[in-house]
Each structure stands twice: as structure tokens, then as C-alpha cells.
C-alpha positions as MATLAB code, in Angstrom:
seq = 'XXXXXXXXXXXXXXXXXXXXXXXXXXXXXXXXXXXXXXXXXXXXXXXXXXXXXXXXXXXXXXXXXXXXXXXXXXXXXXXXXXXXXXXXXXXXXXXXXXXXXXXXXXXXXXXXXXXXXXXXXXXXXXXXXXXXXXXXXXXXXXXXXXXXXXXXXXXXXXXXXXXXXXXXXXXXXXXXXXXXXXXXXXXXXXXXXXXXXXXXXXXXXXXXXXXXXXXXXXXXXXXXXXXXXXXXXXXXXXXXXXXXXXXXXXXXXXXXXXXXXXXXXXXXXXXXXXXXXXXXXXXXXXXXXXXXXXXXXXXXXXXXXXXXXXXXXXXXXXXXXXXXXXXXXXXXXXXXXXXXXXXXXXXXXXXXXXXXXXXXXXXXXXXXXXXXXXXXXXXXXXXXXXXXXXXXXXXXXXXXXXXXXXXXXXXXXXXXXXXXXXXXXXXXXXXXXXXXXXXXXXX';
ca = [
      43.356    3.016   -3.904;
      39.421    2.577   -5.294;
      39.147   -1.365   -6.483;
      37.244   -1.771  -10.153;
      35.275   -4.523  -10.797;
      35.011   -5.946  -14.252;
      31.509   -5.918  -15.904;
      32.057   -7.362  -19.443;
      31.093  -10.927  -18.762;
      27.562   -9.976  -16.673;
      26.439   -7.052  -16.819;
      27.297   -5.018  -20.674;
      26.619   -7.652  -22.510;
      23.403   -8.476  -20.686;
      22.718   -4.588  -20.570;
      24.291   -4.220  -24.377;
      22.902   -6.497  -26.291;
      19.988   -9.204  -23.976;
      23.319  -10.912  -22.795;
      23.194  -13.280  -26.072;
      27.773  -13.861  -25.455;
      28.578  -17.075  -26.296;
      30.731  -19.029  -23.838;
      33.405  -20.066  -25.874;
      33.726  -16.337  -26.566;
      33.339  -15.154  -22.854;
      36.481  -17.288  -22.813;
      38.451  -15.686  -24.741;
      37.744  -12.763  -23.558;
      38.541  -13.523  -19.455;
      41.339  -14.934  -20.091;
      43.165  -10.896  -21.393;
      40.945   -9.740  -18.516;
      42.779  -11.871  -16.168;
      45.650  -10.048  -17.169;
      44.366   -6.536  -16.569;
      44.401   -5.713  -12.892;
      40.540   -6.035  -11.706;
      39.860   -6.522   -7.860;
      36.958   -8.920   -9.487;
      35.081   -9.991  -12.655;
      31.089   -9.582  -12.659;
      30.790  -13.073  -15.273;
      27.878  -14.753  -13.863;
      24.761  -14.032  -12.338;
      21.829  -11.886  -13.505;
      20.255  -13.173  -16.262;
      22.960  -15.060  -17.948;
      22.299  -18.963  -16.866;
      18.500  -18.366  -17.763;
      19.527  -17.097  -21.128;
      22.178  -19.862  -21.282;
      19.883  -22.421  -21.044;
      16.762  -20.621  -23.191;
      18.112  -19.173  -25.462;
      22.157  -20.130  -26.437;
      21.805  -23.494  -25.318;
      24.362  -24.045  -23.092;
      24.998  -24.964  -20.269;
      25.138  -22.158  -17.562;
      27.882  -24.415  -14.852;
      29.955  -25.505  -17.522;
      30.610  -21.009  -18.268;
      31.150  -20.803  -15.361;
      33.625  -23.892  -14.618;
      35.079  -23.348  -18.451;
      35.787  -19.678  -16.252;
      37.396  -20.453  -13.521;
      40.060  -22.590  -15.307;
      41.102  -19.543  -17.579;
      40.551  -16.839  -14.452;
      43.339  -17.631  -12.151;
      44.366  -13.848  -10.749;
      41.387  -12.086  -10.641;
      38.437  -12.325   -7.747;
      35.515  -14.403  -10.010;
      31.917  -12.870   -8.712;
      28.369  -12.722   -9.573;
      25.053  -11.396   -9.506;
      22.273  -13.248   -6.876;
      18.120  -12.403   -6.338;
      17.793  -12.973   -3.409;
      15.676  -15.742   -2.866;
      15.263  -16.126   -6.288;
      18.458  -16.709   -6.619;
      19.170  -16.404  -10.511;
      15.806  -17.120  -10.843;
      12.399  -15.004  -10.920;
      10.592  -16.462   -8.032;
      10.768  -17.175   -4.365;
      12.980  -20.782   -4.353;
      12.296  -24.037   -1.655;
      15.215  -23.601    1.533;
      16.808  -27.005   -0.268;
      17.837  -25.281   -3.155;
      18.292  -22.088   -1.949;
      22.005  -23.160    0.022;
      22.376  -25.834   -2.548;
      22.875  -23.433   -5.272;
      25.101  -21.434   -3.881;
      27.752  -24.336   -2.659;
      27.864  -25.029   -5.549;
      28.444  -21.645   -6.844;
      31.554  -20.515   -4.450;
      32.494  -24.455   -4.826;
      32.793  -24.523   -9.262;
      34.674  -20.647   -8.560;
      32.786  -18.288   -7.490;
      34.897  -15.669   -4.865;
      32.094  -12.827   -4.912;
      28.549  -13.152   -4.184;
      26.560   -9.590   -4.707;
      23.264  -10.389   -3.358;
      19.870   -8.703   -3.452;
      16.144   -7.978   -2.868;
      14.340   -6.518   -5.929;
      12.094   -4.158   -3.254;
      15.205   -4.220   -0.052;
      13.127   -6.313    1.000;
      15.717   -7.503    4.095;
      13.740  -10.774    4.315;
      14.611  -11.688    0.965;
      18.320  -11.741    1.809;
      18.290  -13.140    4.797;
      18.838  -16.481    3.664;
      21.534  -16.019    1.022;
      23.433  -14.179    3.037;
      23.760  -16.666    5.608;
      25.030  -19.348    3.726;
      27.470  -17.596    1.356;
      28.923  -17.146    4.593;
      29.853  -20.214    4.962;
      31.372  -20.873    2.336;
      33.792  -18.477    3.116;
      33.419  -16.436   -0.265;
      33.195  -12.740    0.074;
      29.709  -11.510    0.901;
      28.022   -8.190   -0.868;
      24.824   -6.365    0.557;
      23.386   -4.338   -2.377;
      20.524   -1.520   -2.044;
      19.385   -1.726   -5.165;
      18.617    1.967   -5.641;
      16.362    4.384   -7.080;
      14.023    7.633   -7.185;
      11.015    8.206   -6.399;
       9.000   10.282   -2.598;
      10.566    6.695   -0.572;
      13.770    6.494   -2.360;
      15.676    8.636    0.168;
      19.017   10.144    0.880;
      17.877    8.763    4.431;
      15.935    5.249    3.039;
      19.206    4.093    1.729;
      21.585    5.322    4.768;
      19.183    3.583    7.058;
      18.825    0.180    4.756;
      23.127    0.147    4.055;
      22.967    0.244    8.989;
      20.373   -3.104    7.972;
      22.498   -5.178    5.548;
      25.514   -4.474    7.253;
      24.247   -5.484   10.711;
      23.739   -9.406    8.508;
      27.967   -9.110    8.799;
      28.181   -9.203    5.316;
      32.045   -8.442    4.391;
      30.859   -5.691    1.899;
      28.153   -2.771    1.081;
      27.157   -1.940   -2.725;
      24.559    0.821   -4.311;
      23.454   -0.811   -7.322;
      22.326    2.100   -9.655;
      20.462   -0.422  -11.729;
      20.152    2.480  -14.216;
      21.851    5.301  -14.161;
      19.992    7.887  -12.312;
      22.330    8.386   -9.046;
      24.092   11.750   -9.756;
      27.518   13.016   -9.167;
      26.110   15.697   -6.180;
      23.592   12.507   -4.814;
      26.513   10.559   -4.603;
      28.388   12.689   -2.721;
      26.075   12.244   -0.067;
      24.790    9.491    0.191;
      28.420    7.788   -0.248;
      29.747   10.472    2.302;
      26.587    9.474    4.830;
      26.689    5.238    4.621;
      30.506    5.595    4.908;
      29.853    8.106    8.747;
      27.591    5.182    9.422;
      28.754    1.328    8.017;
      32.804    0.962    8.668;
      33.136   -1.939    5.933;
      33.397   -1.487    2.004;
      31.128    0.356   -0.055;
      31.610   -0.024   -4.011;
      29.124    1.807   -6.418;
      27.811    0.325   -9.789;
      25.594    2.356  -11.852;
      24.969    2.750  -15.802;
      25.621    5.322  -18.375;
      21.832    5.468  -19.350;
      21.734    8.868  -18.465;
      25.732    9.771  -18.914;
      26.221   10.562  -15.623;
      27.532    7.869  -15.206;
      31.691    8.967  -14.921;
      30.598   12.343  -12.876;
      29.470   10.127  -10.136;
      31.692    7.104  -10.405;
      34.740   10.753   -9.497;
      32.294   12.044   -6.690;
      32.194    8.857   -5.644;
      35.417    7.785   -5.191;
      36.181   11.776   -3.977;
      33.526   10.641   -0.674;
      35.012    7.258    0.327;
      33.903    4.746   -1.825;
      36.281    1.838   -2.426;
      34.890   -0.059   -4.976;
      34.082    1.101   -8.662;
      32.837   -0.797  -11.705;
      33.191   -0.568  -14.976;
      32.943   -2.205  -18.428;
      35.567   -2.654  -21.875;
      35.038   -0.363  -24.406;
      32.833   -1.425  -26.908;
      30.779   -3.126  -24.154;
      30.087    0.273  -22.277;
      28.028    3.316  -21.824;
      23.900    4.375  -23.073;
      23.225    1.035  -20.849;
      26.203   -0.343  -19.262;
      28.912    0.233  -16.955;
      31.701    3.453  -18.307;
      34.349    2.023  -19.932;
      37.599    1.613  -17.833;
      39.091    3.372  -21.020;
      37.089    7.124  -20.211;
      36.304    6.131  -16.212;
      39.842    5.369  -15.707;
      41.670    8.741  -15.667;
      38.269   10.579  -14.942;
      39.754    9.207  -10.873;
      41.908   11.021   -8.696;
      45.491    9.608   -9.571;
      45.762    9.164   -6.489;
      42.893    6.704   -6.375;
      43.800    4.893   -9.337;
      44.388    1.032   -9.577;
      47.267   -0.512  -11.747;
      45.152   -1.339  -14.527;
      47.124   -2.698  -17.685;
      45.642   -0.106  -20.255;
      47.500   -2.237  -22.842;
      45.618   -5.541  -22.238;
      42.895   -3.911  -22.134;
      43.354   -1.829  -25.839;
      43.408   -5.665  -26.498;
      40.253   -6.963  -25.445;
      38.224   -4.252  -27.366;
      39.486   -4.567  -30.039;
      38.549   -8.629  -29.828;
      34.775   -7.284  -28.572;
      34.410   -4.439  -31.733;
      35.866   -7.429  -33.994;
      32.793   -9.643  -33.072;
      30.413   -7.028  -32.593;
      31.350   -6.579  -35.904;
      31.234  -10.146  -36.965;
      28.992  -12.765  -35.081;
      26.742  -10.661  -33.099;
      26.111   -7.215  -35.495;
      21.843   -7.963  -34.867;
      22.166   -9.186  -31.039;
      23.764   -5.330  -30.432;
      21.695   -2.287  -30.074;
      24.726    0.850  -31.228;
      21.891    3.630  -29.761;
      21.387    1.261  -26.609;
      25.555    3.402  -26.482;
      23.717    6.115  -26.342;
      22.554    7.924  -23.329;
      18.947    9.417  -23.144;
      18.373   12.376  -20.237;
      15.061   10.348  -20.642;
      16.059    7.899  -18.884;
      15.940    9.744  -15.497;
      11.441    9.118  -15.937;
      11.071    6.582  -16.815;
      14.189    4.719  -14.682;
      14.443    1.188  -16.924;
      17.635   -0.609  -15.942;
      20.084   -1.377  -18.923;
      19.533   -5.266  -19.169;
      15.694   -3.964  -19.966;
      15.594   -1.589  -21.965;
      17.662   -4.638  -24.599;
      15.732   -6.693  -23.666;
      12.091   -4.612  -23.699;
      14.043   -3.811  -26.797;
      14.162   -6.838  -28.834;
      10.737   -7.865  -27.354;
       8.988   -5.343  -29.387;
      11.120   -6.162  -32.147;
      10.136   -9.768  -32.357;
       6.712   -7.717  -32.160;
       7.237   -5.814  -35.462;
       6.172   -3.224  -32.572;
       8.747   -1.483  -32.145;
       7.586    2.182  -33.491;
       5.794    2.071  -29.764;
       8.532    2.122  -27.704;
       8.552    5.741  -26.856;
       4.745    4.804  -26.007;
       5.804    1.588  -24.252;
       8.432    4.229  -22.018;
       6.227    6.030  -20.889;
       3.355    4.041  -19.949;
       6.128    2.259  -17.281;
       6.788    5.801  -14.508;
       3.243    5.123  -14.905;
       2.970    1.466  -14.190;
       5.926    1.960  -10.930;
       3.434    4.504  -10.171;
       0.353    2.292   -9.440;
       3.082   -0.525   -7.864;
       4.495    1.812   -4.706;
       7.614    2.464   -6.156;
       9.367   -0.146   -6.724;
      12.837    0.059   -7.685;
      13.362   -1.553  -11.845;
      15.269   -4.965  -11.284;
      14.701   -8.238  -12.057;
      12.277   -9.210  -11.705;
      10.196   -6.557  -11.270;
      11.396   -4.548  -14.291;
      10.400   -7.408  -16.192;
       6.701   -8.040  -14.558;
       6.565   -3.950  -14.905;
       7.665   -3.949  -19.181;
       5.035   -6.558  -19.834;
       2.772   -4.845  -18.037;
       3.912   -0.830  -19.853;
       2.916   -2.659  -23.093;
       0.082   -5.202  -22.202;
      -1.522   -1.237  -21.503;
      -0.865    0.405  -24.421;
      -1.246   -2.651  -26.846;
      -4.598   -3.840  -25.718;
      -4.997    0.749  -25.217;
      -7.301   -0.589  -21.923;
      -5.129   -0.155  -18.645;
      -5.387   -3.319  -17.142;
      -7.634   -4.866  -19.118;
      -5.699   -7.292  -18.906;
      -3.435   -7.939  -16.456;
       0.801  -10.553  -16.019;
      -0.408  -13.001  -13.645;
       3.070  -12.340  -11.982;
       1.917   -8.337  -11.237;
      -0.945  -10.280   -9.355;
       1.331  -12.792   -7.200;
       2.619   -8.913   -6.959;
       0.659   -7.077   -5.335;
      -0.228  -10.068   -3.071;
       2.446  -10.058   -1.343;
       3.866  -12.563   -2.864;
       7.792  -11.071   -3.660;
       8.224   -9.077   -0.767;
       7.158   -5.288    1.036;
       6.563   -2.805   -1.995;
       8.694    0.632   -0.493;
       4.931    2.063   -0.849;
       0.643    1.142   -1.043;
      -0.263    0.007   -3.967;
      -2.580    1.242   -5.735;
      -6.185    0.830   -4.263;
      -7.682    0.023   -7.869;
      -5.322   -2.284   -8.520;
      -5.942   -4.705   -5.482;
      -9.136   -4.466   -6.591;
      -8.530   -5.954   -9.868;
      -6.909   -8.803   -8.031;
      -8.948   -9.665   -4.506;
     -10.747  -12.536   -4.026;
      -9.280  -14.150   -7.612;
      -7.296  -17.749   -6.532;
      -4.386  -17.571   -8.543;
      -2.360  -20.415   -9.490;
       0.378  -21.506   -7.361;
       3.554  -22.118   -9.007;
       5.407  -25.605   -7.848;
       8.461  -25.066   -6.912;
      10.540  -27.903   -6.479;
      12.989  -29.179   -3.660;
      16.680  -30.971   -4.555;
      14.600  -34.177   -3.672;
      11.168  -33.501   -6.326;
      13.434  -32.120   -8.907;
      16.204  -34.789   -9.510;
      13.771  -37.621   -8.947;
      12.375  -36.103  -12.110;
      15.340  -35.464  -13.548;
      16.548  -39.006  -13.181;
      13.668  -39.767  -16.604;
      15.369  -37.604  -18.111;
      19.184  -37.853  -18.137;
      20.235  -41.274  -15.735;
      23.754  -39.865  -15.742;
      23.773  -36.564  -14.076;
      25.091  -34.595  -11.812;
      24.324  -32.421   -8.504;
      24.206  -29.078  -10.728;
      22.260  -30.542  -13.316;
      19.527  -31.462  -10.708;
      19.657  -26.993   -9.822;
      19.507  -26.469  -13.519;
      16.023  -28.558  -13.356;
      14.713  -26.947   -9.909;
      15.638  -23.422  -11.342;
      14.297  -23.898  -14.804;
      12.937  -27.064  -14.833;
      10.829  -26.370  -18.848;
      13.840  -25.715  -20.371;
      16.197  -27.589  -18.371;
      13.741  -31.110  -19.935;
      14.056  -29.252  -23.066;
      18.195  -28.839  -23.116;
      18.929  -31.921  -21.951;
      16.532  -33.830  -24.077;
      18.581  -31.804  -27.545;
      21.209  -32.567  -25.139;
      20.772  -36.389  -25.237;
      19.676  -36.107  -29.461;
      23.166  -35.387  -30.266;
      24.590  -37.602  -27.949;
      26.974  -34.772  -26.449;
      25.409  -33.046  -22.339;
      29.116  -32.292  -21.165;
];
């Protein structure tokens, strides 16, 4: 029987409404979802930490604590970006260790850990620390399509990740590129070579997701990710309401569809009355062109949001055409955070400037210099030449002790979670804490 993971409280709203679901609404939905019979609820990680702090002005740790108090039947899981945790660049070792242990203490049962470039050096330490917590550790492979990313490539990668002694493996298809035929071959090959549970995570960006899940489960996949409609389809996961009936009868889990219907009605009410600006129904429509631009759900919703803010939404099609060109220039990196952000930003710059790479995103320069790890293939030599010899300003990443010293000048009383928040996003954390102090409330 396949285990079903619900993504409504993390990836679904990240993909369809730029991660703008507020804590109070997440808590109400979590209470109902916990009664639906899911193996796990994805409730934290990814962009939720940053967006809570930067845009929603909410403490991400409190979101986790509130959900942990409410959810008592289902496991709670998070998405962890390897050594970049929930940020966009690698953090010091002591910050990585403390963050993982605090996440577990505050309610995380399952850590899904990945690296954007599938560079194992970037997940070794997080996997090791997550194992120490006693939680379940999922090692995720970032799925993509390119001359480099073949079935052989992913089968060998699965063996390497399994050698790190993770509990479960996951094929992380963040752009909905995995088709049913390839899924059948890939799942069969991995299950033959690796003797641990295998999950498949996909999006409906190309309209393939339900068929891909069916093929995956028939081929031996142990877990799949779905969300609750109307926070489903398009750039998000397929809806549990239909996926459940698409699965082989013998593989269906005991999902309470009556509870799911109640959650669905709650979401519909929220989207029409409270989040009508953040929620864009166009993102629910599959786009076959996604097989070309390969843009994942979270990146697409943010790209549209940013272009709207710039009054440049009419340039979207040109930007989508530019994205795969930039990706090829960079050695075919999979489009997942933080790589997707820098590729998207560079594509926008290339179109607006009218001359490709006349301006370059500073993070892209760092990528070319190897700061984010080893790319899957060779980077275009002309791009290397553009940054060769250029000294990039180092963004200082502070350790726990340094962060605590700086935080004392803002908060005389603080928790280790506050210190971690400052370590991860110093500027945003200071702004958040000072604004809360003015209101007379931190917690």
C-alpha cells in the first residue's frame, strides 16, 4: 500500500500563491488534514521560513510549534536545502547542526534533504545530523531533463545517496518533467539496485502527474506526494481527490475523503475571500511548454509575482524562452532553489537589458566560480571569462556565537530559535524583531 504525503501546507501554496498562506490559516487546515489519514504532512521548510519572516512578518518557528501542537496523528516533515538549510547559500557547520536539531525538537519528524546540483558534498553533513535526531531522513534526487540527466545518472545517484544511510529515497521532480514511461523505467531500476523505500514527488506543470504516479506505484514506488484541491494541479501537486481513484485499488491508502472534502471547502473559501490577489488560477493550468523551460512551481509563481510588481508581465513569454538558454550556458543545473532563482533573475535581466549577460546577477557569478557546488556539465567558457579575475564580495555568514552577540543588542531576551533566525537572515531578522518590539510582542 502506497504512503501518501500531503503538501498543502508547504509546496502547494508555495507553487500556487508564492508561499503566502498565513499561520492562522495553516493551523486551521492542519487540524483537519491530521484526520485525513496521510502518512505525513509537509508543513515547513523550502521558502516558508524566508517568506514568513520577510513578507508575512510572522515567526517561522512559531508556525512550526503551533502546527506541532495541533498535528498529533500524522508525521510532520520539512524540505531542507542541504547546507543551505532554508536559505540560499551555504551556512557554517554549527548553524547547520543547531538548526536541524531545533527543527526536530520543535516538531519535524521527517527531513527531506536535497542539493540543487545533486552534489553529495552539500548533503553529507545535514544527513548525518538529521540521523542523529532520530527522525526519518529522506535523501532526495533533484530530477531534470538534459543530455546529462539520464536514467543511468539517477540510478547511480540513488546508490550514492543510499550509501549515506538515509532511511528513504525520493525522486524530486519539481517541474513536472517526469513522464510515465521514464518513471516506470527509473523506479524499476532504482528499486532493483537500492533496498530502501522510494518516493516520487512531482508537479502537474505538464499535465503528466497523475499518470506518472500511477506508473510509479505500479513499478514499486512506496510513497507519492499530493495536495488538496483547489491548492492543486498546474505548478503544484495533483489533487488527492482524483489521484486516489487513479491509483491501483490494492495500493490505495486509507484516506478519509470526507475530511478531504471539508479541507477543500475551507481552502476554496480562503482563496476567494482572503488570497484572491496571491492566488493566480492560471498556474493551475498545465502548460506543455514547461517541458522546454522546465520551470518548477515555486519559481513560476514567484516569477509572475515579480513581473507583476515591475509592470512587466507582458515579458513573461520572452523570459520563459530565455530560461533554458541560460540553463544550458550554466552547464544544465536543475531548476530548483537556489539555482532557479538566479537563473530566473538572469533571464529577466537578459530580456530587459536587451543584451545577454551585459548585467549579471551576483549569485550567478558565485555559481560560475563554484560557490554552490559542482555543475552537472561544463559552463560556457565565455561566461567563465566574464567573471575570471573578478573578486566577488564575500557575504559574511556568522556562526551561532557571533549571531547571539549581535542579537543581544536587539533582544535582551531571546531563544536559540531567535539566534538561528538571525544567522539565516540577519537583515530580515533584525527588521522583524525590531518591528515586533515596537508592537510590544515577540512571541
